[in-house]
Coordinates of C-alpha atoms and ligand atoms in Angstrom, one line a residue:
X1 CA 6.9 24.5 14.2
X2 CA 10.7 24.3 14.2
X3 CA 12.5 25.9 11.4
X4 CA 13.5 23.7 8.5
X5 CA 15.2 23.9 5.2
X6 CA 12.8 23.5 2.3
X7 CA 13.3 20.6 0.0
X8 CA 14.3 22.8 -3.0
X9 CA 16.7 24.7 -0.7
X10 CA 18.6 21.7 0.5
X11 CA 22.3 22.1 -0.6
X12 CA 22.2 18.9 -2.7
X13 CA 19.0 20.0 -4.6
X14 CA 20.7 22.2 -7.1
X15 CA 23.5 19.7 -7.7
X16 CA 20.9 17.1 -8.5
X17 CA 19.1 19.5 -10.8
X18 CA 22.3 19.9 -12.8
X19 CA 23.0 16.2 -12.7
X20 CA 19.5 15.6 -14.2
X21 CA 20.4 17.8 -17.2
X22 CA 23.4 15.6 -17.8
X23 CA 21.7 12.2 -17.2
X24 CA 18.8 13.1 -19.5
X25 CA 21.3 12.9 -22.3
X26 CA 22.5 9.5 -21.3
X27 CA 21.2 6.0 -22.3
X28 CA 20.9 3.5 -19.6
X29 CA 22.2 0.7 -21.9
X30 CA 25.3 2.7 -22.4
X31 CA 25.8 3.1 -18.7
X32 CA 25.5 -0.7 -18.4
X33 CA 27.9 -1.2 -21.3
X34 CA 30.5 1.2 -19.8
X35 CA 30.4 -0.4 -16.3
X36 CA 30.0 -4.1 -15.9
X37 CA 29.8 -3.7 -12.1
X38 CA 26.7 -1.6 -12.3
X39 CA 24.4 -4.5 -11.0
X40 CA 26.8 -5.2 -8.1
X41 CA 27.1 -1.6 -7.2
X42 CA 23.4 -0.8 -7.4
X43 CA 21.7 -3.7 -5.7
X44 CA 21.3 -4.6 -2.1
X45 CA 20.3 -7.5 0.0
X46 CA 17.8 -6.5 2.7
X47 CA 15.9 -8.8 5.1
X48 CA 13.9 -11.4 3.1
X49 CA 14.3 -9.6 -0.2
X50 CA 16.7 -8.4 -2.8
X51 CA 16.5 -5.0 -4.5
X52 CA 18.2 -4.2 -7.8
X53 CA 17.8 -0.5 -8.6
X54 CA 20.5 -0.4 -11.3
X55 CA 18.0 0.0 -14.1
X56 CA 17.4 3.6 -13.2
X57 CA 18.9 6.5 -15.2
X58 CA 21.6 7.5 -12.7
X59 CA 25.2 7.0 -11.9
X60 CA 27.5 6.9 -8.9
X61 CA 27.7 10.7 -8.7
X62 CA 23.9 11.0 -8.7
X63 CA 23.6 8.4 -6.0
X64 CA 26.2 10.3 -3.9
X65 CA 24.2 13.5 -4.3
X66 CA 20.9 11.7 -3.4
X67 CA 22.5 10.3 -0.3
X68 CA 23.7 13.8 0.5
X69 CA 20.1 15.0 0.0
X70 CA 18.9 12.5 2.6
X71 CA 21.6 13.8 5.0
X72 CA 20.8 17.4 4.2
X73 CA 17.1 16.7 5.0
X74 CA 18.1 15.1 8.3
X75 CA 16.3 11.9 7.5
X76 CA 18.3 9.9 10.0
X77 CA 17.4 12.3 12.9
X78 CA 13.7 12.1 11.8
X79 CA 14.0 8.3 11.7
X80 CA 15.2 8.3 15.3
X81 CA 12.4 10.6 16.2
X82 CA 9.8 8.3 14.7
X83 CA 11.2 5.2 16.5
X84 CA 11.4 7.3 19.8
X85 CA 7.6 8.0 19.5
X86 CA 8.0 11.7 19.1
X87 CA 4.9 13.4 17.7
X88 CA 6.2 13.5 14.1
X89 CA 2.6 13.5 13.0
X90 CA 2.6 17.1 13.9
X91 CA -0.6 18.2 12.1
X92 CA -2.5 15.7 14.3
X93 CA -0.1 15.9 17.2
X94 CA 0.5 12.2 17.4
X95 CA 3.3 9.7 17.4
X96 CA 3.7 7.4 14.4
X97 CA 4.3 4.0 16.0
X98 CA 3.0 1.2 13.8
X99 CA 6.6 0.0 14.2
X100 CA 5.8 -0.6 17.9
X101 CA 3.2 -3.2 16.9
X102 CA 5.9 -5.4 15.4
X103 CA 8.8 -4.7 17.7
X104 CA 9.7 -8.2 18.7
X105 CA 12.3 -7.2 21.3
X106 CA 11.4 -7.3 25.0
X107 CA 12.2 -3.7 25.5
X108 CA 9.7 -1.2 26.8
X109 CA 8.1 1.0 24.1
X110 CA 7.5 4.3 25.6
X111 CA 4.7 6.2 23.9
X112 CA 3.3 9.4 25.4
X113 CA 5.0 8.6 28.7
X114 CA 3.6 5.1 29.0
X115 CA 5.0 1.7 28.1
X116 CA 2.8 0.5 25.2
X117 CA 4.2 -3.0 25.2
X118 CA 1.8 -4.6 27.7
X119 CA -1.2 -3.2 25.8
X120 CA 0.2 -4.4 22.5
X121 CA 0.9 -7.8 23.9
X122 CA -2.5 -8.0 25.5
X123 CA -4.3 -7.4 22.2
X124 CA -2.1 -9.9 20.5
X125 CA -2.9 -12.5 23.1
X126 CA -6.7 -11.7 22.7
X127 CA -6.4 -12.2 19.0
X128 CA -4.6 -15.5 19.5
X129 CA -7.3 -16.7 21.9
X130 CA -10.1 -15.7 19.6
X131 CA -8.5 -17.5 16.7
X132 CA -7.9 -20.6 18.9
X133 CA -11.5 -20.7 20.1
X134 CA -12.8 -20.3 16.6
X135 CA -10.5 -22.8 15.0
X136 CA -11.0 -25.4 17.8
X137 CA -14.8 -25.0 17.6
X138 CA -15.1 -23.9 21.2
X139 CA -16.6 -20.6 20.0
X140 CA -20.1 -21.4 19.0
X141 CA -22.8 -19.4 17.3
X142 CA -26.2 -18.7 18.9
X143 CA -27.6 -22.1 17.8
X144 CA -24.6 -24.0 19.0
X145 CA -23.0 -24.4 15.6
X146 CA -19.3 -23.6 14.9
X147 CA -18.3 -20.6 12.8
X148 CA -17.6 -21.3 9.1
X149 CA -17.6 -17.8 7.5
X150 CA -15.9 -14.6 8.6
X151 CA -17.0 -11.3 7.2
X152 CA -14.7 -8.4 7.6
X153 CA -16.4 -5.0 7.3
X154 CA -14.1 -2.0 6.9
X155 CA -12.8 0.3 4.3
X156 CA -9.4 1.9 3.4
X157 CA -6.8 1.0 5.9
X158 CA -9.3 -1.1 7.8
X159 CA -9.8 -3.3 4.7
X160 CA -7.0 -3.2 2.2
X161 CA -4.3 -4.5 4.4
X162 CA -6.1 -7.6 5.8
X163 CA -7.6 -8.3 2.3
X164 CA -4.2 -8.0 0.6
X165 CA -2.4 -10.2 3.1
X166 CA -5.1 -12.9 3.2
X167 CA -5.0 -13.0 -0.6
X168 CA -1.2 -13.1 -0.7
X169 CA -0.9 -15.9 1.8
X170 CA -3.8 -18.0 0.7
X171 CA -1.5 -21.0 0.2
X172 CA -0.8 -21.0 4.0
X173 CA -4.4 -21.0 5.0
X174 CA -6.0 -24.3 6.2
X175 CA -9.2 -22.8 4.7
X176 CA -11.0 -23.6 7.9
X177 CA -13.0 -20.4 7.4
X178 CA -14.3 -18.8 4.3
X179 CA -13.2 -15.1 4.4
X180 CA -15.3 -12.3 3.0
X181 CA -14.4 -8.6 2.8
X182 CA -17.0 -5.9 2.5
X183 CA -15.9 -2.3 2.0
X184 CA -18.2 -0.7 -0.5
X185 CA -21.4 1.2 0.6
X186 CA -22.8 0.0 -2.7
X187 CA -25.3 -2.5 -1.4
X188 CA -24.4 -4.9 -4.2
X189 CA -21.3 -6.0 -2.4
X190 CA -22.8 -6.8 1.0
X191 CA -26.0 -8.3 -0.6
X192 CA -23.8 -10.7 -2.6
X193 CA -21.9 -11.8 0.5
X194 CA -24.8 -12.1 2.8
X195 CA -26.8 -14.0 0.2
X196 CA -24.3 -16.9 0.5
X197 CA -24.2 -17.0 4.3
X198 CA -26.0 -18.6 7.2
X199 CA -26.3 -16.3 10.2
X200 CA -25.9 -19.2 12.6
X201 CA -22.3 -19.8 11.4
X202 CA -21.1 -16.3 10.5
X203 CA -18.8 -14.0 12.4
X204 CA -18.6 -10.3 11.6
X205 CA -15.5 -8.3 12.3
X206 CA -16.3 -4.6 12.2
X207 CA -13.0 -2.8 11.7
X208 CA -13.0 0.9 11.9
X209 CA -10.4 3.0 13.8
X210 CA -12.9 5.8 14.3
X211 CA -16.1 3.8 14.2
X212 CA -17.7 6.7 12.4
X213 CA -16.9 5.9 8.8
X214 CA -20.1 6.0 6.8
X215 CA -19.5 3.1 4.5
X216 CA -18.5 0.8 7.4
X217 CA -21.3 1.9 9.7
X218 CA -23.9 1.4 7.0
X219 CA -22.6 -2.0 6.1
X220 CA -22.3 -3.0 9.8
X221 CA -26.0 -1.9 10.4
X222 CA -27.1 -3.9 7.4
X223 CA -25.2 -6.9 8.7
X224 CA -26.7 -6.5 12.1
X225 CA -30.2 -6.2 10.6
X226 CA -29.7 -9.3 8.5
X227 CA -28.4 -11.2 11.5
X228 CA -31.2 -10.1 13.8
X229 CA -33.9 -11.2 11.3
X230 CA -32.7 -14.7 12.0
X231 CA -31.5 -14.6 15.5
X232 CA -34.2 -12.3 16.9
X233 CA -32.4 -12.1 20.3
X234 CA -30.0 -9.2 20.9
X235 CA -27.9 -11.4 23.2
X236 CA -26.9 -13.4 20.2
X237 CA -24.9 -10.5 18.8
X238 CA -22.1 -11.3 21.3
X239 CA -21.5 -14.6 19.5
X240 CA -21.4 -13.1 16.0
X241 CA -19.9 -9.6 16.1
X242 CA -16.5 -8.4 17.2
X243 CA -15.0 -5.0 16.5
X244 CA -11.6 -3.4 16.2
X245 CA -11.5 0.3 17.0
X246 CA -10.0 3.1 19.1
X247 CA -13.6 4.2 19.9
X248 CA -14.9 1.8 22.5
X249 CA -17.8 4.2 23.3
X250 CA -19.3 4.0 19.8
X251 CA -18.6 0.3 19.5
X252 CA -20.5 -0.3 22.7
X253 CA -23.3 1.9 21.6
X254 CA -23.6 -0.2 18.4
X255 CA -24.3 -3.2 20.6
X256 CA -21.1 -5.1 20.5
X257 CA -20.1 -6.8 23.8
X258 CA -17.2 -5.2 25.7
X259 CA -15.2 -8.5 25.6
X260 CA -15.5 -8.5 21.8
X261 CA -13.8 -5.1 21.3
X262 CA -10.2 -5.1 20.2
X263 CA -8.3 -2.0 20.8
X264 CA -6.1 0.0 18.6
X265 CA -4.4 3.3 19.3
X266 CA -4.3 6.8 17.8
X267 CA -0.6 6.4 17.2
X268 CA -1.4 3.8 14.5
X269 CA -2.5 5.4 11.2
X270 CA -5.3 3.5 9.4
X271 CA -3.1 2.7 6.3
X272 CA -0.4 1.3 8.6
X273 CA -2.7 -0.6 10.8
X274 CA -2.6 -4.2 9.6
X275 CA -0.1 -4.9 12.3
X276 CA -2.7 -4.1 15.0
X277 CA -5.9 -5.9 15.7
X278 CA -7.0 -4.6 12.3
X279 CA -5.1 -7.7 11.2
X280 CA -7.6 -9.9 13.0
X281 CA -9.0 -11.4 9.8
X282 CA -5.4 -12.4 9.0
X283 CA -5.0 -14.2 12.3
X284 CA -8.4 -15.9 11.9
X285 CA -7.7 -17.0 8.3
X286 CA -4.0 -18.0 8.6
X287 CA -3.5 -18.7 12.2
X288 CA -1.7 -16.6 14.9
X289 CA 1.7 -18.1 14.1
X290 CA 1.6 -16.8 10.5
X291 CA 0.6 -13.3 11.8
X292 CA 3.7 -13.4 14.1
X293 CA 5.8 -14.3 11.1
X294 CA 4.4 -11.3 9.3
X295 CA 5.3 -9.1 12.3
X296 CA 8.8 -10.6 12.4
X297 CA 9.4 -9.9 8.7
X298 CA 8.4 -6.3 9.2
X299 CA 10.5 -6.0 12.3
X300 CA 13.6 -7.3 10.5
X301 CA 13.0 -4.6 7.9
X302 CA 12.6 -2.0 10.6
X303 CA 16.0 -3.0 12.0
X304 CA 17.6 -2.9 8.6
X305 CA 16.1 0.6 8.1
X306 CA 17.4 1.8 11.4
X307 CA 20.9 0.3 11.2
X308 CA 22.0 -0.2 7.6
X309 CA 24.3 2.5 6.2
X310 CA 22.4 4.8 3.9
X311 CA 24.1 3.5 0.8
X312 CA 22.9 -0.1 1.6
X313 CA 19.6 0.8 3.1
X314 CA 16.8 -0.6 0.9
X315 CA 13.9 1.7 2.0
X316 CA 16.2 4.7 1.8
X317 CA 17.4 3.8 -1.7
X318 CA 13.9 3.1 -2.9
X319 CA 12.8 6.5 -1.6
X320 CA 15.8 8.3 -3.2
X321 CA 15.3 6.7 -6.6
X322 CA 11.7 7.7 -6.4
X323 CA 12.7 11.3 -5.6
X324 CA 15.2 11.3 -8.4
X325 CA 12.6 10.1 -10.9
X326 CA 9.9 12.3 -9.7
X327 CA 11.6 15.6 -8.9
X328 CA 14.7 15.7 -11.0
X329 CA 13.8 13.7 -14.1
X330 CA 10.1 14.8 -13.8
X331 CA 8.3 11.5 -14.2
X332 CA 4.7 11.7 -13.2
X333 CA 3.8 8.2 -12.0
X334 CA 5.0 5.1 -10.4
X335 CA 3.8 1.6 -11.4
X336 CA 3.8 -1.4 -9.1
X337 CA 3.9 -4.6 -11.0
X338 CA 3.8 -7.9 -9.1
X339 CA 4.9 -10.9 -11.0
X340 CA 3.2 -13.1 -8.5
X341 CA -0.5 -13.8 -8.5
X342 CA -0.5 -13.8 -4.7
X343 CA 0.3 -10.1 -4.7
X344 CA -2.6 -9.1 -6.9
X345 CA -4.0 -6.7 -4.3
X346 CA -0.5 -5.3 -3.4
X347 CA -0.8 -2.3 -5.8
X348 CA -4.2 -1.3 -4.4
X349 CA -2.9 -1.5 -0.9
X350 CA 0.2 0.5 -1.6
X351 CA -1.7 3.0 -3.5
X352 CA -3.5 4.0 -0.3
X353 CA -0.3 3.9 1.7
X354 CA 1.7 6.1 -0.7
X355 CA -1.0 8.5 -2.0
X356 CA -2.9 9.1 1.2
X357 CA 0.4 9.7 2.9
X358 CA 2.3 11.9 0.5
X359 CA -0.5 13.2 -1.7
X360 CA 0.1 16.7 -0.1
X361 CA 0.9 20.0 -1.6
X362 CA 1.9 22.2 1.4
X363 CA 5.1 21.8 3.4
X364 CA 5.4 21.6 7.2
X365 CA 5.1 25.4 7.3
X366 CA 1.8 25.3 5.4
X367 CA 3.4 26.8 2.3
X368 CA 2.4 25.7 -1.1
X369 CA 5.2 23.6 -2.6
X370 CA 6.5 24.2 -6.1
X371 CA 7.6 20.6 -6.9
X372 CA 5.8 17.3 -7.3
X373 CA 5.1 15.2 -4.2
X374 CA 3.8 11.6 -4.5
X375 CA 3.5 10.5 -8.1
X376 CA 0.4 8.7 -9.4
X377 CA 0.9 5.2 -7.9
X378 CA -0.9 2.5 -9.7
X379 CA -0.5 -1.0 -10.9
X380 CA -1.7 -4.5 -11.6
X381 CA -0.4 -8.0 -11.8
X382 CA 2.5 -7.5 -14.3
X383 CA 1.8 -10.4 -16.6
X384 CA -1.8 -9.2 -17.2
X385 CA -0.5 -5.7 -17.6
X386 CA 1.8 -6.9 -20.4
X387 CA -1.3 -7.6 -22.5
X388 CA -3.0 -4.4 -21.5
X389 CA -1.1 -1.2 -20.6
X390 CA 2.5 -2.1 -21.2
X391 CA 2.3 -0.7 -24.7
X392 CA 2.2 2.7 -23.1
X393 CA 5.1 1.8 -20.7
X394 CA 7.3 0.9 -23.7
X395 CA 6.3 3.4 -26.3
X396 CA 4.0 6.1 -24.7
X397 CA 5.0 9.7 -24.4
X398 CA 5.3 9.6 -20.6
X399 CA 8.0 7.7 -18.9
X400 CA 6.6 5.7 -16.0
X401 CA 9.1 4.2 -13.5
X402 CA 8.0 0.8 -12.4
X403 CA 8.7 -1.6 -9.5
X404 CA 8.8 -5.2 -10.6
X405 CA 8.1 -7.6 -7.7
X406 CA 8.7 -11.3 -8.2
X407 CA 9.6 -14.5 -6.3
X408 CA 12.2 -17.1 -6.9
X409 CA 9.8 -19.9 -5.8
X410 CA 6.1 -19.9 -6.4
X411 CA 3.6 -20.7 -3.6
X412 CA 1.9 -23.2 -5.9
X413 CA 4.4 -25.1 -8.0
X414 CA 2.6 -26.0 -11.2
X415 CA 5.1 -27.6 -13.7
X416 CA 6.0 -25.3 -16.6
X417 CA 4.6 -22.1 -15.2
X418 CA 7.0 -20.3 -12.9
X419 CA 10.0 -20.0 -15.2
X420 CA 7.7 -18.8 -18.0
X421 CA 6.4 -16.1 -15.7
X422 CA 9.8 -15.1 -14.5
X423 CA 11.3 -15.0 -18.0
X424 CA 8.8 -12.2 -18.6
X425 CA 9.7 -10.5 -15.3
X426 CA 13.4 -10.3 -16.4
X427 CA 12.6 -9.6 -20.1
X428 CA 10.4 -6.6 -19.4
X429 CA 12.8 -4.7 -17.3
X430 CA 15.5 -5.4 -19.9
X431 CA 13.2 -4.2 -22.7
X432 CA 12.2 -1.1 -20.8
X433 CA 15.8 -0.3 -20.1
X434 CA 17.5 -1.0 -23.4
X435 CA 14.7 -0.5 -26.0
X436 CA 15.4 -1.2 -29.6
X437 CA 16.6 1.5 -32.0
X438 CA 15.9 2.1 -35.7
X439 CA 19.0 0.3 -37.0
X440 CA 18.2 -2.8 -34.9
X441 CA 14.6 -2.7 -36.2
X442 CA 15.8 -2.4 -39.8
X443 CA 18.2 -5.4 -39.3
X444 CA 15.5 -7.5 -37.8
X445 CA 13.0 -6.8 -40.5
X446 CA 15.6 -7.3 -43.3
X447 CA 16.4 -10.7 -41.8
X448 CA 12.7 -11.5 -42.0
X449 CA 12.7 -10.6 -45.7
X450 CA 10.6 -7.4 -45.4
X451 CA 11.1 -5.1 -48.4
X452 CA 13.2 -1.9 -47.8
X453 CA 10.2 0.3 -48.7
X454 CA 8.0 -1.4 -46.2
X455 CA 10.7 -1.3 -43.6
X456 CA 10.9 2.5 -43.9
X457 CA 7.1 2.8 -43.6
X458 CA 7.0 1.0 -40.3
X459 CA 10.5 1.5 -38.7
X460 CA 9.6 4.4 -36.4
X461 CA 6.5 2.6 -35.1
X462 CA 8.7 -0.3 -34.0
X463 CA 11.3 1.7 -32.2
X464 CA 11.4 1.5 -28.4
X465 CA 13.4 4.3 -27.0
X466 CA 14.2 2.5 -23.8
X467 CA 15.6 4.4 -20.8
X468 CA 12.6 3.6 -18.8
X469 CA 13.5 3.1 -15.1
X470 CA 12.6 0.0 -13.1
X471 CA 13.4 -1.4 -9.7
X472 CA 13.4 -5.2 -9.4
X473 CA 12.5 -6.7 -6.1
X474 CA 12.9 -10.4 -5.6
X475 CA 11.5 -12.4 -2.7
X476 CA 12.6 -16.0 -2.2
X477 CA 8.9 -16.9 -2.0
X478 CA 5.8 -15.0 -0.9
X479 CA 5.5 -16.0 2.8
X480 CA 4.3 -14.2 5.9
X481 CA 7.8 -13.2 6.7
X482 CA 8.8 -11.9 3.3
X483 CA 5.5 -10.1 2.9
X484 CA 6.0 -8.4 6.2
X485 CA 9.4 -7.2 5.0
X486 CA 8.1 -6.1 1.7
X487 CA 5.3 -4.0 3.2
X488 CA 7.7 -2.4 5.7
X489 CA 10.1 -1.6 2.9
X490 CA 7.5 0.5 1.2
X491 CA 6.3 2.0 4.5
X492 CA 9.7 3.3 5.2
X493 CA 10.1 4.5 1.7
X494 CA 7.0 6.6 2.2
X495 CA 8.4 8.0 5.5
X496 CA 11.7 9.0 3.9
X497 CA 10.1 10.7 0.9
X498 CA 7.7 12.6 3.2
X499 CA 10.6 13.9 5.3
X500 CA 12.6 15.0 2.2
X501 CA 9.6 16.7 0.7
X502 CA 8.8 18.2 4.1
X503 CA 5.1 17.2 4.0
X504 CA 3.0 15.7 6.7
X505 CA 2.7 12.1 5.7
X506 CA 0.5 10.9 8.5
X507 CA -2.7 13.0 8.2
X508 CA -5.3 12.6 5.5
X509 CA -7.4 15.7 5.6
X510 CA -7.8 15.7 1.9
X511 CA -10.4 12.9 2.2
X512 CA -12.6 15.0 4.5
X513 CA -14.2 17.6 2.2
X514 CA -15.9 15.0 -0.1
X515 CA -17.3 13.2 3.0
X516 CA -18.8 16.4 4.4
X517 CA -20.4 17.4 1.1
X518 CA -21.8 13.9 0.7
X519 CA -23.4 14.1 4.1
X520 CA -25.1 17.3 3.0
X521 CA -26.2 15.9 -0.4
X522 CA -27.6 12.6 0.8
X523 CA -30.9 14.0 2.2
X524 CA -31.4 16.0 -1.0
X525 CA -31.6 12.8 -2.9
X526 CA -34.9 12.1 -1.1
X527 CA -37.7 12.7 -3.7
X528 CA -39.7 14.7 -1.1
X529 CA -36.8 17.1 -0.4
X530 CA -35.5 20.0 -2.4
X531 CA -31.9 20.6 -3.7
X532 CA -29.7 23.2 -2.0
X533 CA -29.8 26.2 -4.5
X534 CA -26.3 27.1 -3.4
X535 CA -24.7 24.2 -5.3
X536 CA -23.1 24.9 -8.6
X537 CA -25.2 24.4 -11.7
X538 CA -23.5 21.1 -12.6
X539 CA -24.1 19.5 -9.2
X540 CA -27.8 20.8 -9.2
X541 CA -28.2 19.5 -12.8
X542 CA -26.8 16.1 -12.0
X543 CA -28.9 15.7 -8.8
X544 CA -32.0 16.8 -10.7
X545 CA -31.3 14.3 -13.5
X546 CA -30.8 11.5 -10.9
X547 CA -34.0 12.4 -9.1
X548 CA -36.1 12.6 -12.2
X549 CA -35.1 9.1 -13.3
X550 CA -35.0 7.6 -9.9
X551 CA -37.9 5.2 -9.3
X552 CA -40.2 6.1 -6.4
X553 CA -39.5 3.7 -3.5
Ligands
LIG601 O1 -11.2 8.3 4.5 C1 -9.9 7.8 4.6 C2 -9.8 7.0 5.9 O2 -9.8 7.8 7.0 C3 -8.5 6.2 5.8 O3 -7.4 6.9 6.2 C4 -8.8 5.1 6.7 O4 -7.9 4.0 6.5 C5 -10.2 4.8 6.3 O5 -10.8 6.0 6.0 C6 -11.1 4.0 7.2 O6 -11.2 4.7 8.5 P1 -11.7 4.0 9.7 O7 -10.8 2.8 10.1 O8 -11.8 5.0 10.8 O9 -13.1 3.5 9.4

């Protein structure tokens, strides 16, 4: 482990701490009133999207110090190391090269001493061919019928990305195939999906980087059982099951034909894998050309990230604003609020990307950190949120910075809808920023004829203190290209924050303990078996209660 300067010891850290003291006394609406170039100064055009970060509680001095923080943390060197395929995933001793999957140049991509481009291109070509065969009807099921339904079985990074993209780009699908996604080990999900399907016309895509994930393996086994009940013949599996994995051995042992295995590589993290063959459901649903558009959009953002000066670099600015809000102003969460129905799964997808990556509490040296790393990332389609949790965003005791993501053009143009939606997008960030003070409330109520006594009773309840930070991201339209850029924007934000916090963003050992304990507990749920007396009393009590009320099979 090379030596490094801890986040809180970076020279700009203490400056930013003092700046935060000053800025906490400021009102954003005053910052806007004092400087009518604030929007121009604090917004950037990046590939396929526009970012306005001016509605954050900061000024030019703070931004200068944040940019210095990025330099102090050597973010640019680390960025070069990532793109040069150095093993920046040091805890797993791996390169972090999801960017290679969307590198549209013709240059060699050297990873671990080998040019990865031929292998990447070969998998892309195999994906293209599979899609072509399926769409043209050349690929037939075991009774000679063409495929009508595709069931993607996977979880986490092997589910959320393809699901989110297929949902986002629905308008571009010819709907030739009905897509289904199964992730939950709860049998309710797979039973519901299989209940609608005909095995003769169904293709299963089993997506698992490791091919050991319990949820996926259980669902895959159930799918195979269901299929075999109809097909009877093992040979039919080759016409109905394909897999995406790094683990060819286990896929083959499962019974999937060699030619139906799509490769991925250990230098692609699960939550960054939709650009690989994990994106096969996207290719099948939307067509290969749309997938290439998605890759190109991401590649454009990669190039912007590598070459734009720090002060105009959208992922860098998003990361720095996030760090300012989290570490210096002390805000605990980050909301993601799409104002585009297409992006309804985007918050869930990004929640994994951000929280599995930077939900860490030790630094590169294994020392406990004494600052907050990733905030709680959560969100929902913004317009629905307005009628649910926005009350808390406007008047709650915690300040929750929020990203508002909207589009200039809708993918479905229904008269009278889009401007109504976008008026809310603009109004909400304005309301969160400027709020409404007691005098304004009094004036408003007086104008409505409310009595002075009644006004004094309710005035404080109607005050919105404002000063609630937001980023506004605008796409021209949700398309494969703009979505690729948007995802890559957040991926690089995550990278920058991990480097500045000095945490390992590309492992996920925090998910292991629960898996190990579940494996031990599962046999104890059998009514014929005892419960491990070494468990704590709560766990024993709960398992006992479950077993007492569980019906005998
Ligand atoms: O348990 C977390 C995790 O390892 C994620 O990082 C990953 O995306 C998901 O499980 C699925 O893993 P796999 O693709 O190996 O089935």
